[in-house]
Amino acid sequence: MAKNVVIVESPAKAKTIERYLGEDFKVLASYGHVRDLPRSDFAIDVSNGAVGLKYEVPSGAQKAVNAIKREVKKADSVFLATDLDREGEAIAWHVAELTGVDTDEQNRVVFSEITRDAILAAFEEPRRIDGALVDAQQARRAVDRIVGYRLSPTLWRNVASGISAGRVQSVALRMICDREDEIRAFTAEEYWSLHGAFEQGATRFETLLHSADGARVTDPKKWAERAEKGRADGYLVVRDEEAAEALRNRSHAVGEWRVQNVQRRETTRNPSPPFTTSTLQQEAERKLGFAPGRTMRLAQQLYEGINIGSETVGLITYMRTDSLNVSSAALGELTALVADEYGPRYSLDKPRRFKGQTKGAQEAHEAIRPTSAARKPGQLAGRLDKDQLAMYELIWKRTVATQMAPGVFDSLRADIVPVSGEELVYRATGQVLKFDGFLKVYREGRDDDTDSDDAAEVERLPDLTDGQQLSLGDVRADQHFTSPPPRYTGSSLVKALEAEGIGRPSTYASIIQVLVNREYVRTEGRRFFPTPLGEVVTAYLKQHFAEVVDAQFTARMESELDEIAAGDQSWGPMVRDFLGEVDNWISERKPERPRIPIEDQECPDCGAGMQKVFSGKSRQWFASCERWPDCKGTLPLDQYGNVTSIEELEPDEDVPCPNCGKGTIRRDGRFGPFYGCQDYPHCKGIVNVEKRIGFACPKCGEGNLTERMSRYGKPFYGCNRYPECDFAMWTTPLAQPCPNCGGPLKPPRKNAKSPVAVCAHCEERVEVDPQPDRVQAEEFVPGRRSAVAT
C-alpha cells in the first residue's frame, strides 16, 4: 500500500509523475474541478454581510472524488500537485475541503515542467495552499455567475430564449460586432502610386514617387490620420487617374536625373521573446492554422507527458503563463546547443533575457519552452502525431532563436531628382540580408492588419552615389483602393483582448469556443463574422447594460481580481458590491428588444422611418416600420443587415415555400442553412437544408441519415424523420457500407492493432484499414423541384 497520495488533474499527468516518484507514491487524477456552483441555483449567498458560495460535486466528478477519498483515508501523507495557476490552486483547495486534508499543512506541490528532476525537486519544497489565489478564483467564478444568471434572463424575455451574457465573452463579441460595423460603414477611396524605373548602365531598378512640389505622397488613410491631428499640410494623395497621368507626364518630360541623399547603414534585428500563452495561440494560428482551442489541447498533451521510447516525459513547460522568464539551467543548455549546432558566430557571449511581462501577469514561473532543447523535433518525428510535432517544432525553434545572434542587414536609401526644373523626388530603397543570425531558425509570422516584416529582404540596388547621373526608362501608375479593417481571426482577437487587459490568456480559447458554440459568431476562412443573434445580443447589452460590454470596465475588474490574487484586497466585498450594482441596473432600467433606426429609409406603406428588428423565433433581422404595431410595413434585409429588395435577394423559385408556394431565400440559422419565405415576417414558412451522407436510416428504414448539430454544438448523424425516428450516431460513419446489409459502419477504435468496424444495423464486424475513409455529407434540399431524392 502506498504511503503517500498525490492529486493531479489529468490521468496522463498522473501516470507520468507516478513513474518518477516510485512505489511509495500513488498518483490520482481529479479529472479537473471536483466542485462547482450548481447550475440550478444562483449559489451566491450575501446574507448577514458575508459572502459565501454554495458548491456541489458534479455528477461527472463523483467517481473521481470517491476514489480520492478512499485513498486519502489510507495514506500517511497527501500532496496536492495540481497546476500552478489560480485554477490549479482552487482545485487543490476543493480537494482538501472534500477529503478533510489540512490546508494549513505544507502539502501543496507546484512545478512548471514534468521531468524527473523537476518533479523530485518540487516534492522537496512543498508549501501551504495560497489562500489569496483561491480567493481570486472564487471571486472570478462569482462575478461570472452574477453576469450570467442575472442578465441572461433579461435576454430571454426581450430577445430570444436560450441565449446568455458573459462577463468576458460579451466584450469579445462586441469587438467582433464593432469591427463588422466598421466594415459595413467603410467606403473605399481610390488612390494611385507612381513607380519610376531608372537605369544605371545595364542595371535597371524601380523606385517610388516620394514627393511632388514639396508635398510627400501618401495614401488616404495616413492622410486622414494626419488631418485629424491638424498635420496634413505638406502631404499629397494622388486620388485619380488624371492626377497620376499628369505626374507621369511631368516625369517623362524631365531630361536628366541625379542621385542625392544616399544613406547606407547596417541594421540589426533581434528575435522575439519566448512564447507566453497568448503569443503561442497567435503564432500557432498564423503559422499552423490552429485555432486557440486546438493549440491549447496540443500544448497540454506535450506538457503532461509523451512516451518517447526511452521514457515518458513532459516535452514543454507549463502552457498557461504570462512570464517571459527562462531558467538559468535552460539558458545554459540553449547556449551550448546553439554553439554546437550553428557555430560560435550564431551564439551569444551571455544569455539574452527578456523583460516586460504582461500587465496583471499571473504567477506561472517560466515562458513556454522545451523541457530539454537537446530533444530536437526530428528526433521525435516517430513519437508524436503530425499536429503534436508541428506544435513542438514551433516552440523549439522559437525558444532556440531567442539565444541566437541578431540578424544583420545592409540597407540603402537614395533620392533621385531632376537635375533642374520639376520638383519631383523618386526614392529607391533596398535591403540585403548580410548575416541571418536567428533567422536561420525562426521568422515570426504577421497578421494582415499589421505592417509587413521590416526585416524582409527587398530589392538589391546598384551602387549609388550622390551626384550620379541616371536616365528614366519608364513610369508606371498603379491604381489602388483603401481597404476596410480586416475581420478578427483567432490570433488577432487574442492579441486585441490581451492589449485591452480583458480576461486572461488561459481563458481566451474557451471564450472563443463559447462564441462559436452559441452561434454568436461563425467562422469563414479563419475569420469571425457575427451572426444576427450575436449582433442583437451586442445591441441589447450596449443599449441597456453598456458596462458589461465596456472594455475598460471589464479590464478594471480584471485588475481587482489581480489585487485579490496578490492578497491586497478581500474577495467578499468585491463580489457583494458587484452583485448590488448589477441588481440596481436591472431594477432601474427597463430593457426591451432592440429596435435600431435605419438611416434614410422610409416605410413602403406609410412613409415613416424604418427600424431593424430581431425575430427571436427565426433568429434573423428584418426591417419594420417605426410605427409598429399601427403600421405593419416591412422591408427585406441582406445578410449584412442592409435594406435591399426581394429581387436583389434572388429568391429560389425551385424551392417553394411550404406555406404559400412563393420562392424562398437561402439563409443561415441556428442549426445550419435553411430557405425562408420571401414574404417573411408575414409568412414564416421554411425549408431546412439537409446534409445527407448516402445511407438510409438503419432503425426505421424509411428516412435518410443526415449530419446534424446538437444543442451543445456537437455533430452527430440522425434520421431526417426525427422526432418520429430517434436514431443517432455520435461518430462519423465510414464511407464504405456494410458488406452484409449495406448499412453504415461505425469506425474502429483509434490505434487498434486489428481495426474492426461494426455495422450500426446488423452489427456485422468488418475488418477495415487502420485509417479508413469517412463519409462526406452532401447538401440536399427537400422539395426542390430539380432535386432527386436519394
PDB file of N, CA, C and O in Angstrom, residues 75-119:
ATOM      1  N   ALA A  75      -3.814   6.844   3.420  1.00  0.00           N
ATOM      2  CA  ALA A  75      -2.472   7.388   3.208  1.00  0.00           C
ATOM      3  C   ALA A  75      -1.901   8.028   4.466  1.00  0.00           C
ATOM      4  O   ALA A  75      -2.637   8.568   5.305  1.00  0.00           O
ATOM      5  N   ASP A  76      -0.588   7.984   4.577  1.00  0.00           N
ATOM      6  CA  ASP A  76       0.097   8.703   5.655  1.00  0.00           C
ATOM      7  C   ASP A  76       0.206  10.187   5.327  1.00  0.00           C
ATOM      8  O   ASP A  76       0.109  11.036   6.219  1.00  0.00           O
ATOM      9  N   SER A  77       0.451  10.489   4.061  1.00  0.00           N
ATOM     10  CA  SER A  77       0.601  11.883   3.634  1.00  0.00           C
ATOM     11  C   SER A  77      -0.144  12.103   2.320  1.00  0.00           C
ATOM     12  O   SER A  77      -0.238  11.188   1.496  1.00  0.00           O
ATOM     13  N   VAL A  78      -0.646  13.316   2.148  1.00  0.00           N
ATOM     14  CA  VAL A  78      -1.350  13.683   0.921  1.00  0.00           C
ATOM     15  C   VAL A  78      -0.695  14.934   0.344  1.00  0.00           C
ATOM     16  O   VAL A  78      -0.463  15.913   1.063  1.00  0.00           O
ATOM     17  N   PHE A  79      -0.392  14.906  -0.954  1.00  0.00           N
ATOM     18  CA  PHE A  79       0.195  16.054  -1.635  1.00  0.00           C
ATOM     19  C   PHE A  79      -0.752  16.511  -2.743  1.00  0.00           C
ATOM     20  O   PHE A  79      -1.284  15.689  -3.497  1.00  0.00           O
ATOM     21  N   LEU A  80      -0.944  17.801  -2.824  1.00  0.00           N
ATOM     22  CA  LEU A  80      -1.838  18.400  -3.820  1.00  0.00           C
ATOM     23  C   LEU A  80      -0.961  19.024  -4.905  1.00  0.00           C
ATOM     24  O   LEU A  80      -0.366  20.089  -4.717  1.00  0.00           O
ATOM     25  N   ALA A  81      -0.857  18.351  -6.043  1.00  0.00           N
ATOM     26  CA  ALA A  81       0.085  18.740  -7.091  1.00  0.00           C
ATOM     27  C   ALA A  81      -0.631  19.198  -8.354  1.00  0.00           C
ATOM     28  O   ALA A  81      -0.204  18.898  -9.474  1.00  0.00           O
ATOM     29  N   THR A  82      -1.742  19.904  -8.193  1.00  0.00           N
ATOM     30  CA  THR A  82      -2.464  20.444  -9.343  1.00  0.00           C
ATOM     31  C   THR A  82      -1.683  21.608  -9.944  1.00  0.00           C
ATOM     32  O   THR A  82      -0.672  22.044  -9.393  1.00  0.00           O
ATOM     33  N   ASP A  83      -2.167  22.126 -11.085  1.00  0.00           N
ATOM     34  CA  ASP A  83      -1.429  23.156 -11.826  1.00  0.00           C
ATOM     35  C   ASP A  83      -1.107  24.362 -10.955  1.00  0.00           C
ATOM     36  O   ASP A  83      -1.769  24.627  -9.946  1.00  0.00           O
ATOM     37  N   LEU A  84      -0.105  25.136 -11.394  1.00  0.00           N
ATOM     38  CA  LEU A  84       0.413  26.212 -10.557  1.00  0.00           C
ATOM     39  C   LEU A  84      -0.285  27.550 -10.774  1.00  0.00           C
ATOM     40  O   LEU A  84       0.191  28.568 -10.291  1.00  0.00           O
ATOM     41  N   ASP A  85      -1.407  27.593 -11.475  1.00  0.00           N
ATOM     42  CA  ASP A  85      -2.133  28.850 -11.647  1.00  0.00           C
ATOM     43  C   ASP A  85      -3.312  28.902 -10.673  1.00  0.00           C
ATOM     44  O   ASP A  85      -3.461  28.049  -9.802  1.00  0.00           O
ATOM     45  N   ARG A  86      -4.164  29.919 -10.820  1.00  0.00           N
ATOM     46  CA  ARG A  86      -5.285  30.101  -9.886  1.00  0.00           C
ATOM     47  C   ARG A  86      -6.255  28.933  -9.945  1.00  0.00           C
ATOM     48  O   ARG A  86      -6.771  28.500  -8.910  1.00  0.00           O
ATOM     49  N   GLU A  87      -6.525  28.441 -11.156  1.00  0.00           N
ATOM     50  CA  GLU A  87      -7.445  27.309 -11.275  1.00  0.00           C
ATOM     51  C   GLU A  87      -6.888  26.090 -10.547  1.00  0.00           C
ATOM     52  O   GLU A  87      -7.611  25.384  -9.843  1.00  0.00           O
ATOM     53  N   GLY A  88      -5.601  25.841 -10.737  1.00  0.00           N
ATOM     54  CA  GLY A  88      -4.984  24.706 -10.060  1.00  0.00           C
ATOM     55  C   GLY A  88      -4.990  24.862  -8.552  1.00  0.00           C
ATOM     56  O   GLY A  88      -5.221  23.890  -7.812  1.00  0.00           O
ATOM     57  N   GLU A  89      -4.757  26.086  -8.073  1.00  0.00           N
ATOM     58  CA  GLU A  89      -4.773  26.330  -6.628  1.00  0.00           C
ATOM     59  C   GLU A  89      -6.170  26.078  -6.064  1.00  0.00           C
ATOM     60  O   GLU A  89      -6.334  25.489  -4.984  1.00  0.00           O
ATOM     61  N   ALA A  90      -7.187  26.506  -6.814  1.00  0.00           N
ATOM     62  CA  ALA A  90      -8.571  26.306  -6.364  1.00  0.00           C
ATOM     63  C   ALA A  90      -8.934  24.826  -6.360  1.00  0.00           C
ATOM     64  O   ALA A  90      -9.604  24.351  -5.432  1.00  0.00           O
ATOM     65  N   ILE A  91      -8.495  24.075  -7.358  1.00  0.00           N
ATOM     66  CA  ILE A  91      -8.777  22.636  -7.378  1.00  0.00           C
ATOM     67  C   ILE A  91      -8.147  21.962  -6.168  1.00  0.00           C
ATOM     68  O   ILE A  91      -8.759  21.107  -5.514  1.00  0.00           O
ATOM     69  N   ALA A  92      -6.901  22.342  -5.861  1.00  0.00           N
ATOM     70  CA  ALA A  92      -6.232  21.774  -4.686  1.00  0.00           C
ATOM     71  C   ALA A  92      -7.029  22.061  -3.420  1.00  0.00           C
ATOM     72  O   ALA A  92      -7.210  21.184  -2.561  1.00  0.00           O
ATOM     73  N   TRP A  93      -7.521  23.274  -3.293  1.00  0.00           N
ATOM     74  CA  TRP A  93      -8.309  23.661  -2.110  1.00  0.00           C
ATOM     75  C   TRP A  93      -9.620  22.879  -2.037  1.00  0.00           C
ATOM     76  O   TRP A  93     -10.005  22.405  -0.963  1.00  0.00           O
ATOM     77  N   HIS A  94     -10.292  22.722  -3.167  1.00  0.00           N
ATOM     78  CA  HIS A  94     -11.555  21.978  -3.184  1.00  0.00           C
ATOM     79  C   HIS A  94     -11.322  20.512  -2.815  1.00  0.00           C
ATOM     80  O   HIS A  94     -12.127  19.912  -2.083  1.00  0.00           O
ATOM     81  N   VAL A  95     -10.246  19.914  -3.321  1.00  0.00           N
ATOM     82  CA  VAL A  95      -9.928  18.534  -2.963  1.00  0.00           C
ATOM     83  C   VAL A  95      -9.685  18.422  -1.459  1.00  0.00           C
ATOM     84  O   VAL A  95     -10.177  17.497  -0.792  1.00  0.00           O
ATOM     85  N   ALA A  96      -8.936  19.377  -0.926  1.00  0.00           N
ATOM     86  CA  ALA A  96      -8.655  19.360   0.516  1.00  0.00           C
ATOM     87  C   ALA A  96      -9.938  19.503   1.322  1.00  0.00           C
ATOM     88  O   ALA A  96     -10.136  18.810   2.337  1.00  0.00           O
ATOM     89  N   GLU A  97     -10.836  20.376   0.897  1.00  0.00           N
ATOM     90  CA  GLU A  97     -12.094  20.587   1.602  1.00  0.00           C
ATOM     91  C   GLU A  97     -12.955  19.318   1.587  1.00  0.00           C
ATOM     92  O   GLU A  97     -13.598  18.979   2.582  1.00  0.00           O
ATOM     93  N   LEU A  98     -12.982  18.630   0.466  1.00  0.00           N
ATOM     94  CA  LEU A  98     -13.818  17.433   0.335  1.00  0.00           C
ATOM     95  C   LEU A  98     -13.255  16.239   1.104  1.00  0.00           C
ATOM     96  O   LEU A  98     -14.012  15.392   1.580  1.00  0.00           O
ATOM     97  N   THR A  99     -11.940  16.166   1.203  1.00  0.00           N
ATOM     98  CA  THR A  99     -11.321  14.969   1.791  1.00  0.00           C
ATOM     99  C   THR A  99     -10.821  15.186   3.211  1.00  0.00           C
ATOM    100  O   THR A  99     -10.302  14.252   3.833  1.00  0.00           O
ATOM    101  N   GLY A 100     -10.966  16.404   3.726  1.00  0.00           N
ATOM    102  CA  GLY A 100     -10.522  16.679   5.084  1.00  0.00           C
ATOM    103  C   GLY A 100      -9.025  16.858   5.226  1.00  0.00           C
ATOM    104  O   GLY A 100      -8.484  16.795   6.336  1.00  0.00           O
ATOM    105  N   VAL A 101      -8.326  17.123   4.142  1.00  0.00           N
ATOM    106  CA  VAL A 101      -6.889  17.375   4.209  1.00  0.00           C
ATOM    107  C   VAL A 101      -6.657  18.753   4.825  1.00  0.00           C
ATOM    108  O   VAL A 101      -7.332  19.723   4.480  1.00  0.00           O
ATOM    109  N   ASP A 102      -5.720  18.860   5.727  1.00  0.00           N
ATOM    110  CA  ASP A 102      -5.434  20.102   6.445  1.00  0.00           C
ATOM    111  C   ASP A 102      -4.783  21.113   5.494  1.00  0.00           C
ATOM    112  O   ASP A 102      -3.677  20.886   4.998  1.00  0.00           O
ATOM    113  N   THR A 103      -5.466  22.238   5.253  1.00  0.00           N
ATOM    114  CA  THR A 103      -4.933  23.248   4.335  1.00  0.00           C
ATOM    115  C   THR A 103      -3.833  24.093   4.959  1.00  0.00           C
ATOM    116  O   THR A 103      -3.203  24.892   4.265  1.00  0.00           O
ATOM    117  N   ASP A 104      -3.598  23.933   6.280  1.00  0.00           N
ATOM    118  CA  ASP A 104      -2.506  24.659   6.927  1.00  0.00           C
ATOM    119  C   ASP A 104      -1.181  23.913   6.823  1.00  0.00           C
ATOM    120  O   ASP A 104      -0.124  24.466   7.139  1.00  0.00           O
ATOM    121  N   GLU A 105      -1.245  22.656   6.408  1.00  0.00           N
ATOM    122  CA  GLU A 105      -0.013  21.882   6.251  1.00  0.00           C
ATOM    123  C   GLU A 105       0.694  22.254   4.946  1.00  0.00           C
ATOM    124  O   GLU A 105       0.074  22.741   3.999  1.00  0.00           O
ATOM    125  N   GLN A 106       1.980  21.980   4.911  1.00  0.00           N
ATOM    126  CA  GLN A 106       2.754  22.225   3.694  1.00  0.00           C
ATOM    127  C   GLN A 106       2.630  20.993   2.785  1.00  0.00           C
ATOM    128  O   GLN A 106       3.521  20.141   2.712  1.00  0.00           O
ATOM    129  N   ASN A 107       1.488  20.936   2.088  1.00  0.00           N
ATOM    130  CA  ASN A 107       1.202  19.777   1.238  1.00  0.00           C
ATOM    131  C   ASN A 107       0.902  20.168  -0.206  1.00  0.00           C
ATOM    132  O   ASN A 107       0.431  19.356  -0.983  1.00  0.00           O
ATOM    133  N   ARG A 108       1.178  21.410  -0.539  1.00  0.00           N
ATOM    134  CA  ARG A 108       0.946  21.897  -1.906  1.00  0.00           C
ATOM    135  C   ARG A 108       2.258  21.866  -2.670  1.00  0.00           C
ATOM    136  O   ARG A 108       3.263  22.454  -2.254  1.00  0.00           O
ATOM    137  N   VAL A 109       2.258  21.154  -3.809  1.00  0.00           N
ATOM    138  CA  VAL A 109       3.463  20.994  -4.628  1.00  0.00           C
ATOM    139  C   VAL A 109       3.201  21.609  -6.000  1.00  0.00           C
ATOM    140  O   VAL A 109       2.179  21.315  -6.627  1.00  0.00           O
ATOM    141  N   VAL A 110       4.128  22.455  -6.458  1.00  0.00           N
ATOM    142  CA  VAL A 110       3.955  23.077  -7.782  1.00  0.00           C
ATOM    143  C   VAL A 110       5.228  22.892  -8.597  1.00  0.00           C
ATOM    144  O   VAL A 110       6.336  22.833  -8.067  1.00  0.00           O
ATOM    145  N   PHE A 111       5.062  22.814  -9.901  1.00  0.00           N
ATOM    146  CA  PHE A 111       6.185  22.652 -10.825  1.00  0.00           C
ATOM    147  C   PHE A 111       5.738  23.176 -12.178  1.00  0.00           C
ATOM    148  O   PHE A 111       4.541  23.194 -12.496  1.00  0.00           O
ATOM    149  N   SER A 112       6.702  23.633 -12.978  1.00  0.00           N
ATOM    150  CA  SER A 112       6.374  24.185 -14.292  1.00  0.00           C
ATOM    151  C   SER A 112       6.751  23.257 -15.434  1.00  0.00           C
ATOM    152  O   SER A 112       6.535  23.589 -16.597  1.00  0.00           O
ATOM    153  N   GLU A 113       7.344  22.107 -15.103  1.00  0.00           N
ATOM    154  CA  GLU A 113       7.630  21.114 -16.136  1.00  0.00           C
ATOM    155  C   GLU A 113       7.555  19.723 -15.524  1.00  0.00           C
ATOM    156  O   GLU A 113       7.798  19.549 -14.320  1.00  0.00           O
ATOM    157  N   ILE A 114       7.191  18.757 -16.353  1.00  0.00           N
ATOM    158  CA  ILE A 114       7.045  17.379 -15.873  1.00  0.00           C
ATOM    159  C   ILE A 114       8.226  16.568 -16.383  1.00  0.00           C
ATOM    160  O   ILE A 114       8.157  15.870 -17.414  1.00  0.00           O
ATOM    161  N   THR A 115       9.345  16.713 -15.674  1.00  0.00           N
ATOM    162  CA  THR A 115      10.534  15.909 -15.895  1.00  0.00           C
ATOM    163  C   THR A 115      10.936  15.334 -14.541  1.00  0.00           C
ATOM    164  O   THR A 115      10.536  15.850 -13.489  1.00  0.00           O
ATOM    165  N   ARG A 116      11.739  14.296 -14.558  1.00  0.00           N
ATOM    166  CA  ARG A 116      12.104  13.636 -13.302  1.00  0.00           C
ATOM    167  C   ARG A 116      12.754  14.616 -12.319  1.00  0.00           C
ATOM    168  O   ARG A 116      12.367  14.704 -11.152  1.00  0.00           O
ATOM    169  N   ASP A 117      13.715  15.394 -12.798  1.00  0.00           N
ATOM    170  CA  ASP A 117      14.424  16.310 -11.892  1.00  0.00           C
ATOM    171  C   ASP A 117      13.485  17.376 -11.341  1.00  0.00           C
ATOM    172  O   ASP A 117      13.543  17.711 -10.154  1.00  0.00           O
ATOM    173  N   ALA A 118      12.611  17.917 -12.200  1.00  0.00           N
ATOM    174  CA  ALA A 118      11.705  18.982 -11.756  1.00  0.00           C
ATOM    175  C   ALA A 118      10.699  18.456 -10.739  1.00  0.00           C
ATOM    176  O   ALA A 118      10.396  19.131  -9.745  1.00  0.00           O
ATOM    177  N   ILE A 119      10.180  17.258 -10.951  1.00  0.00           N
ATOM    178  CA  ILE A 119       9.192  16.692 -10.032  1.00  0.00           C
ATOM    179  C   ILE A 119       9.838  16.383  -8.682  1.00  0.00           C
ATOM    180  O   ILE A 119       9.301  16.726  -7.617  1.00  0.00           O
TER     181      ILE A 119
END
